[in-house]
Coordinates of C-alpha atoms in Angstrom, one line a residue:
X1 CA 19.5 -1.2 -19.5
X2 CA 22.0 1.4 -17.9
X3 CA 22.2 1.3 -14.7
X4 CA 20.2 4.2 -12.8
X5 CA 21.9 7.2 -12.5
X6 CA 24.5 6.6 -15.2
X7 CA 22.9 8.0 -18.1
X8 CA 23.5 11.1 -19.3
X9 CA 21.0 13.1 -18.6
X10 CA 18.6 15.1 -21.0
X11 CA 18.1 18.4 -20.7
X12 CA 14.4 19.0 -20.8
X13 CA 13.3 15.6 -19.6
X14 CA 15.2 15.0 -16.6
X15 CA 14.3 11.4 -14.6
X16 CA 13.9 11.2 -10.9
X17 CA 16.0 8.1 -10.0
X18 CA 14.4 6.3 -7.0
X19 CA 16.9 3.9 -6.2
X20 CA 19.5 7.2 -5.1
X21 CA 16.4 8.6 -3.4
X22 CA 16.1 5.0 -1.1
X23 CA 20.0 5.1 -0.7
X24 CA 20.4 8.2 0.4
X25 CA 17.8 7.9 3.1
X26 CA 18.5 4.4 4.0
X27 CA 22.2 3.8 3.3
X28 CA 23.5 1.3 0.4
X29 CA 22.6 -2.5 0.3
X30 CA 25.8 -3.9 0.6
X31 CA 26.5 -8.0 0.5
X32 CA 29.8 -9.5 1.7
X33 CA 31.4 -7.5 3.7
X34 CA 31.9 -9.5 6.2
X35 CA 33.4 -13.1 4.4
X36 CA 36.8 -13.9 4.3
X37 CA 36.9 -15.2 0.3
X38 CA 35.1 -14.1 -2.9
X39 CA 33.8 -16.9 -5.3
X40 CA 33.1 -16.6 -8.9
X41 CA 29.1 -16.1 -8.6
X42 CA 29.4 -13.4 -5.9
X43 CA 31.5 -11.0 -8.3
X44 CA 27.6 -9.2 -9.5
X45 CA 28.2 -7.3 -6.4
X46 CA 31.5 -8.2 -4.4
X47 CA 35.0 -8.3 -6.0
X48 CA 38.7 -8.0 -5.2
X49 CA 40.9 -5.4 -5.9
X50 CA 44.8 -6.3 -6.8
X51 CA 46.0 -3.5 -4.5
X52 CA 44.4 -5.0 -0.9
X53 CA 40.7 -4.1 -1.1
X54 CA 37.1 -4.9 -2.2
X55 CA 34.2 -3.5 -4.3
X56 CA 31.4 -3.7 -3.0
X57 CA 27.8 -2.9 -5.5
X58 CA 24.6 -1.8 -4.0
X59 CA 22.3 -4.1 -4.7
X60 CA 19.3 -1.2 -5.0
X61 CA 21.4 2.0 -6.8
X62 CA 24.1 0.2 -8.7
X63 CA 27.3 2.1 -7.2
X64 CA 30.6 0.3 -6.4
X65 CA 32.1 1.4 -3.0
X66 CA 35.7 0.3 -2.3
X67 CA 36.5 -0.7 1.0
X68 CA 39.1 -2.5 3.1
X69 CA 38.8 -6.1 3.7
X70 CA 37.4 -7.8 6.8
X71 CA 40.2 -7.6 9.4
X72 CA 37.7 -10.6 11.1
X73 CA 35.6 -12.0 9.0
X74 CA 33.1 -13.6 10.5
X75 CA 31.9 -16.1 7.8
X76 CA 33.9 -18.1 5.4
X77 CA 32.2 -16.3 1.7
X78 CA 28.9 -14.4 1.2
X79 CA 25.8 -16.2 1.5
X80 CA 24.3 -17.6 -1.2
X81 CA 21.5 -15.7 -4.1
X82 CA 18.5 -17.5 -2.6
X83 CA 19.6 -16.6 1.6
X84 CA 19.8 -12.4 0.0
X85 CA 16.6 -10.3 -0.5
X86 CA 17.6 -8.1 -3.2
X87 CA 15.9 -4.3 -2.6
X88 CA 13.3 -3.2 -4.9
X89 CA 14.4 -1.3 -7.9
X90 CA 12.8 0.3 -11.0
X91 CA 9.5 0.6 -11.6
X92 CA 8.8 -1.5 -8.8
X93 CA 10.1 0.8 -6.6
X94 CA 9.2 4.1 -8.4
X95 CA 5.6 2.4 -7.9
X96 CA 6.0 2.2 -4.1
X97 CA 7.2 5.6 -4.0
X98 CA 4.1 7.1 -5.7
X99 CA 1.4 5.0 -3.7
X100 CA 3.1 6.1 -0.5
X101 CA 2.7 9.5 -2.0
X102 CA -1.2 8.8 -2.0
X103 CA -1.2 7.9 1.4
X104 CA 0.5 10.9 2.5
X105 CA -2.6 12.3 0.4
X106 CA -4.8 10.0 2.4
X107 CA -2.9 10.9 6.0
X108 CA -4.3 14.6 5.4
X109 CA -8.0 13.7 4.9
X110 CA -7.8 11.0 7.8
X111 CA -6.8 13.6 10.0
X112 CA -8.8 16.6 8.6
X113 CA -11.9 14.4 8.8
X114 CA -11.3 12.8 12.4
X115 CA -11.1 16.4 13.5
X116 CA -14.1 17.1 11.9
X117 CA -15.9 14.1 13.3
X118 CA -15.5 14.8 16.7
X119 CA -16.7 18.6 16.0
X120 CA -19.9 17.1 14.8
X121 CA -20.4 14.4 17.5
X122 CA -19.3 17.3 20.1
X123 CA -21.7 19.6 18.4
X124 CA -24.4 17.5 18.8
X125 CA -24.0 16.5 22.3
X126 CA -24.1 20.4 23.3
X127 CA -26.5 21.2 20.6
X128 CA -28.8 23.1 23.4
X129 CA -26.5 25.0 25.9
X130 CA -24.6 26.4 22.1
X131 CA -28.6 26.9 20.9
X132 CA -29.0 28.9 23.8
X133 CA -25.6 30.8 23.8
X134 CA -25.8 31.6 19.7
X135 CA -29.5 32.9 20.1
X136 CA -28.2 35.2 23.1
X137 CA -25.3 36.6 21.1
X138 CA -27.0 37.0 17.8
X139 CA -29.3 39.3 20.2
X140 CA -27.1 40.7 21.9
X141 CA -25.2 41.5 18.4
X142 CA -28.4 43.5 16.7
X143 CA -28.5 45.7 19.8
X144 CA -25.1 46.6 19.6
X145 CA -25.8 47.7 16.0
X146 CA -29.3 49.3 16.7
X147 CA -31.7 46.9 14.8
X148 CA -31.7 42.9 13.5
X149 CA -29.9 41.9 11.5
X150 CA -31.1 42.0 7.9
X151 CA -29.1 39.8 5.9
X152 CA -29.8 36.7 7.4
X153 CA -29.9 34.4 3.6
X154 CA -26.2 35.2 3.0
X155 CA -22.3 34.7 4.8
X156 CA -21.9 33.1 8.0
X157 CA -25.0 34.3 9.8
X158 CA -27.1 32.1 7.3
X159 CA -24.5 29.0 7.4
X160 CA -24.8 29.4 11.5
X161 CA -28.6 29.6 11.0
X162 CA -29.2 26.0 8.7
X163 CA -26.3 24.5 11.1
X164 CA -28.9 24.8 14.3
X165 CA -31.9 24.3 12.4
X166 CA -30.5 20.9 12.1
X167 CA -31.5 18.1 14.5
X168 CA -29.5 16.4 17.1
X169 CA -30.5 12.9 15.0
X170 CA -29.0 14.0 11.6
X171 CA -26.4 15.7 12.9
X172 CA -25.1 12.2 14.8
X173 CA -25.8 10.9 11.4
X174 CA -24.0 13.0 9.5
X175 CA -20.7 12.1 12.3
X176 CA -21.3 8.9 11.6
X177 CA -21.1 8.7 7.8
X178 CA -18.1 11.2 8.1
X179 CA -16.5 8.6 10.5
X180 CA -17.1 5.5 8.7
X181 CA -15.4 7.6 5.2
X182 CA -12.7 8.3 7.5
X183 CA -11.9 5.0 8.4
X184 CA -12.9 4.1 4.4
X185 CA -9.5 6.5 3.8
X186 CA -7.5 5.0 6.7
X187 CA -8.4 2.0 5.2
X188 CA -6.6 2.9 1.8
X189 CA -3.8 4.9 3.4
X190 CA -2.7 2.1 5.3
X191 CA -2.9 -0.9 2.1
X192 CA -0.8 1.9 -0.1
X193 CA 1.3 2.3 2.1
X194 CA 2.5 -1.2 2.0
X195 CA 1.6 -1.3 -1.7
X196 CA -1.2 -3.6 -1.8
X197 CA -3.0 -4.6 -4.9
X198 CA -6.5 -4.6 -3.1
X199 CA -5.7 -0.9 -1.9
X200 CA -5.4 0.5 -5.7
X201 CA -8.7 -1.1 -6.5
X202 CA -10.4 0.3 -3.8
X203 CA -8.8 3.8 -3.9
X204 CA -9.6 4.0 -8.2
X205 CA -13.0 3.2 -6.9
X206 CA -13.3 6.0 -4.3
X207 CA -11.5 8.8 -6.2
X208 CA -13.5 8.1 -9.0
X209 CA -17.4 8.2 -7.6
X210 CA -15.5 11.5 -6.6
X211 CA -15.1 13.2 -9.2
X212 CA -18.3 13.5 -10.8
X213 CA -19.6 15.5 -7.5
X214 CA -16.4 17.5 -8.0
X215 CA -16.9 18.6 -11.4
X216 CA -20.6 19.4 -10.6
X217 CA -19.6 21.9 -7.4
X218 CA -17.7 23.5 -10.0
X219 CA -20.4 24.0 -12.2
X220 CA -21.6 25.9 -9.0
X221 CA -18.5 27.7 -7.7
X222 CA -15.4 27.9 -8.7
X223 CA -12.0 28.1 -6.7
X224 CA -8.7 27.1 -6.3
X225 CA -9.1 24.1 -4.0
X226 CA -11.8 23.1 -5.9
X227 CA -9.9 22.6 -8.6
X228 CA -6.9 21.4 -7.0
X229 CA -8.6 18.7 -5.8
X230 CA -10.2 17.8 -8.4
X231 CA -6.9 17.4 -10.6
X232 CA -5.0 15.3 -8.1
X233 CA -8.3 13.0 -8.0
X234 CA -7.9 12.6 -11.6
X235 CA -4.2 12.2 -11.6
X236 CA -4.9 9.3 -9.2
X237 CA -7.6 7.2 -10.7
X238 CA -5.3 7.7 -14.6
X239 CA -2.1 6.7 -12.9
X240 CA -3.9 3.5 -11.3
X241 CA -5.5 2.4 -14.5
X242 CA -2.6 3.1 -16.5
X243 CA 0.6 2.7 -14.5
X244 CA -0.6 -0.3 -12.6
X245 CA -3.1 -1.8 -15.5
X246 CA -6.4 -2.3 -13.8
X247 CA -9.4 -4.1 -14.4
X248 CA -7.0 -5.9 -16.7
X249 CA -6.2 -2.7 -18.9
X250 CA -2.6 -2.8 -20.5
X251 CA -2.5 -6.4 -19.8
X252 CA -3.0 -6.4 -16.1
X253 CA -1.6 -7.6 -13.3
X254 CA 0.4 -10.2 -15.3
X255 CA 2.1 -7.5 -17.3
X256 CA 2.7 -5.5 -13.9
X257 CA 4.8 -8.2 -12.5
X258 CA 6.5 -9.1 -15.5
X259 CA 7.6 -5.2 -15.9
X260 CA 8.6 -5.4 -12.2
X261 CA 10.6 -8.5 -12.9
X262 CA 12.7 -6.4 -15.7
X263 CA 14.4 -4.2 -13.2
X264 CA 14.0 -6.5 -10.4
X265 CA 16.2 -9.6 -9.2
X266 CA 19.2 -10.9 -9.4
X267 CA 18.4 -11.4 -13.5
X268 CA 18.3 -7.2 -14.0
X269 CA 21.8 -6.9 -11.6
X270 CA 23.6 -9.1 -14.0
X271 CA 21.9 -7.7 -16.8
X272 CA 22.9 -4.2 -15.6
X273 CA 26.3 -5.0 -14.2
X274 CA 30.0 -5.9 -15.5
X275 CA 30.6 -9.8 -17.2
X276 CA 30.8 -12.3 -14.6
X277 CA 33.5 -15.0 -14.6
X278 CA 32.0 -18.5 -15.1
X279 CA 35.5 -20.6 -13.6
X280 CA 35.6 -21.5 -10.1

């Protein structure tokens, strides 16, 4: 396996390398820095240069930084494999990176729908006194322009029209099942975030009763947000089926892991990094 960001790259497929993403908003994951000696097993990311100074590998992207030695070190060598959580890298982490992208997804509809919650729930609080004040200005509207209004089956008059003909109990309804789907996509948002397995279930799940309303509004009217949506919905529920093997497809969760494991671990930073020397 090269190690990412070392390859040369290819002109019409180019890769987007995670691990330089991470690094360069989080700073390298460096090991050592502050012991006084180097042993043989820490030279997969710490080693010593003849002319006075140390390279140092991040543990997540690969690169070799030189720096000074510790003018005080503060312990006697680097601490040992099992005392160091080594940073996701890979396809583990490329995973991360794309569920959190979902959320992000998810953040927008949590907030569009809270907003739209409260309009309901405000709505149907004042559902009189705005009864009252829309019947006065729809009057007062057809005087100004000499006669009623005709059109009353078509554009926003109509829409304004079926919106008071509603009742104070459905429209409380309605809040509620729009509430109870925005905390449904909080839900998600939140368990992608931190890249939970339950979270991909549930979000194939959700996307996918989705789309068959999506397609049928089509069928209806078509637009560009229409279609947008419906094309990330499907990019979601075929990238959690395929990239991360549900309900067992590609061989599961068992296959996940051991695909994670690949670039993951201290077993894929030797694997990816110069020999090692085996003497004391």
């Amino acid at each position: 396996m090269t190690p990412p960001g070392s390859e040369r790259p290819k002109r019409f497929r180019p890769r987007l390398r995670y691990e330089l993403i991470a690094c360069g908003l989080n700073g390298h994951e460096l090991v050592g820095t502050d012991a006084r000696n180097i042993r043989a097993e820490d030279e997969v990311f710490v080693r010593n240069d003849p002319q006075g100074f140390r390279w140092y590998r991040c543990l997540r992207c690969d690169a070799w930084l030189p720096l000074a030695e510790p003018a005080a070190a503060t312990a006697p060598v680097p601490p040992d494999r099992n005392d160091i959580e080594v940073p996701l890298r890979g396809r583990a982490l490329r995973d991360r990176y794309v569920l959190r992208l979902i959320a992000v997804d998810r953040l927008v509809h949590v907030l569009v729908l809270a907003a739209l919650a409260v309009a309901i729930f405000i709505f149907a609080s004042h559902r009189s006194a705005l009864d009252h004040d829309y019947t006065r200005i729809l009057a007062d509207l057809q005087g100004g322009l000499g006669g009623p209004v005709n059109d009353t089956h078509h554009g926003i008059v109509s829409e304004l029209n079926k919106l008071f003909a509603l009742s104070a109990t459905r429209l409380y309804l309605t809040g509620a099942a729009v509430t109870a789907y925005t905390a449904l996509l909080a839900i998600e948002m939140v368990g992608l975030w931190l890249t939970r397995r339950w979270a991909e279930y549930l979000t194939f799940v959700e996307t996918a009763v989705l789309v068959p309303f999506e397609v049928y509004e089509l069928t209806r009217t078509i637009s560009y947000l229409k279609i947008l949506t419906l094309v990330i919905n499907l990019a979601v529920v075929i990238y959690l089926l395929v990239r991360h093997r549900l309900f067992g497809a590609r061989g599961g969760r068992a296959a996940e892991d051991a695909e994670h494991a690949r670039d993951s671990g201290w077993a894929a930073l030797e694997r990816t990094g110069p020999p090692v020397r085996r003497d004391a």
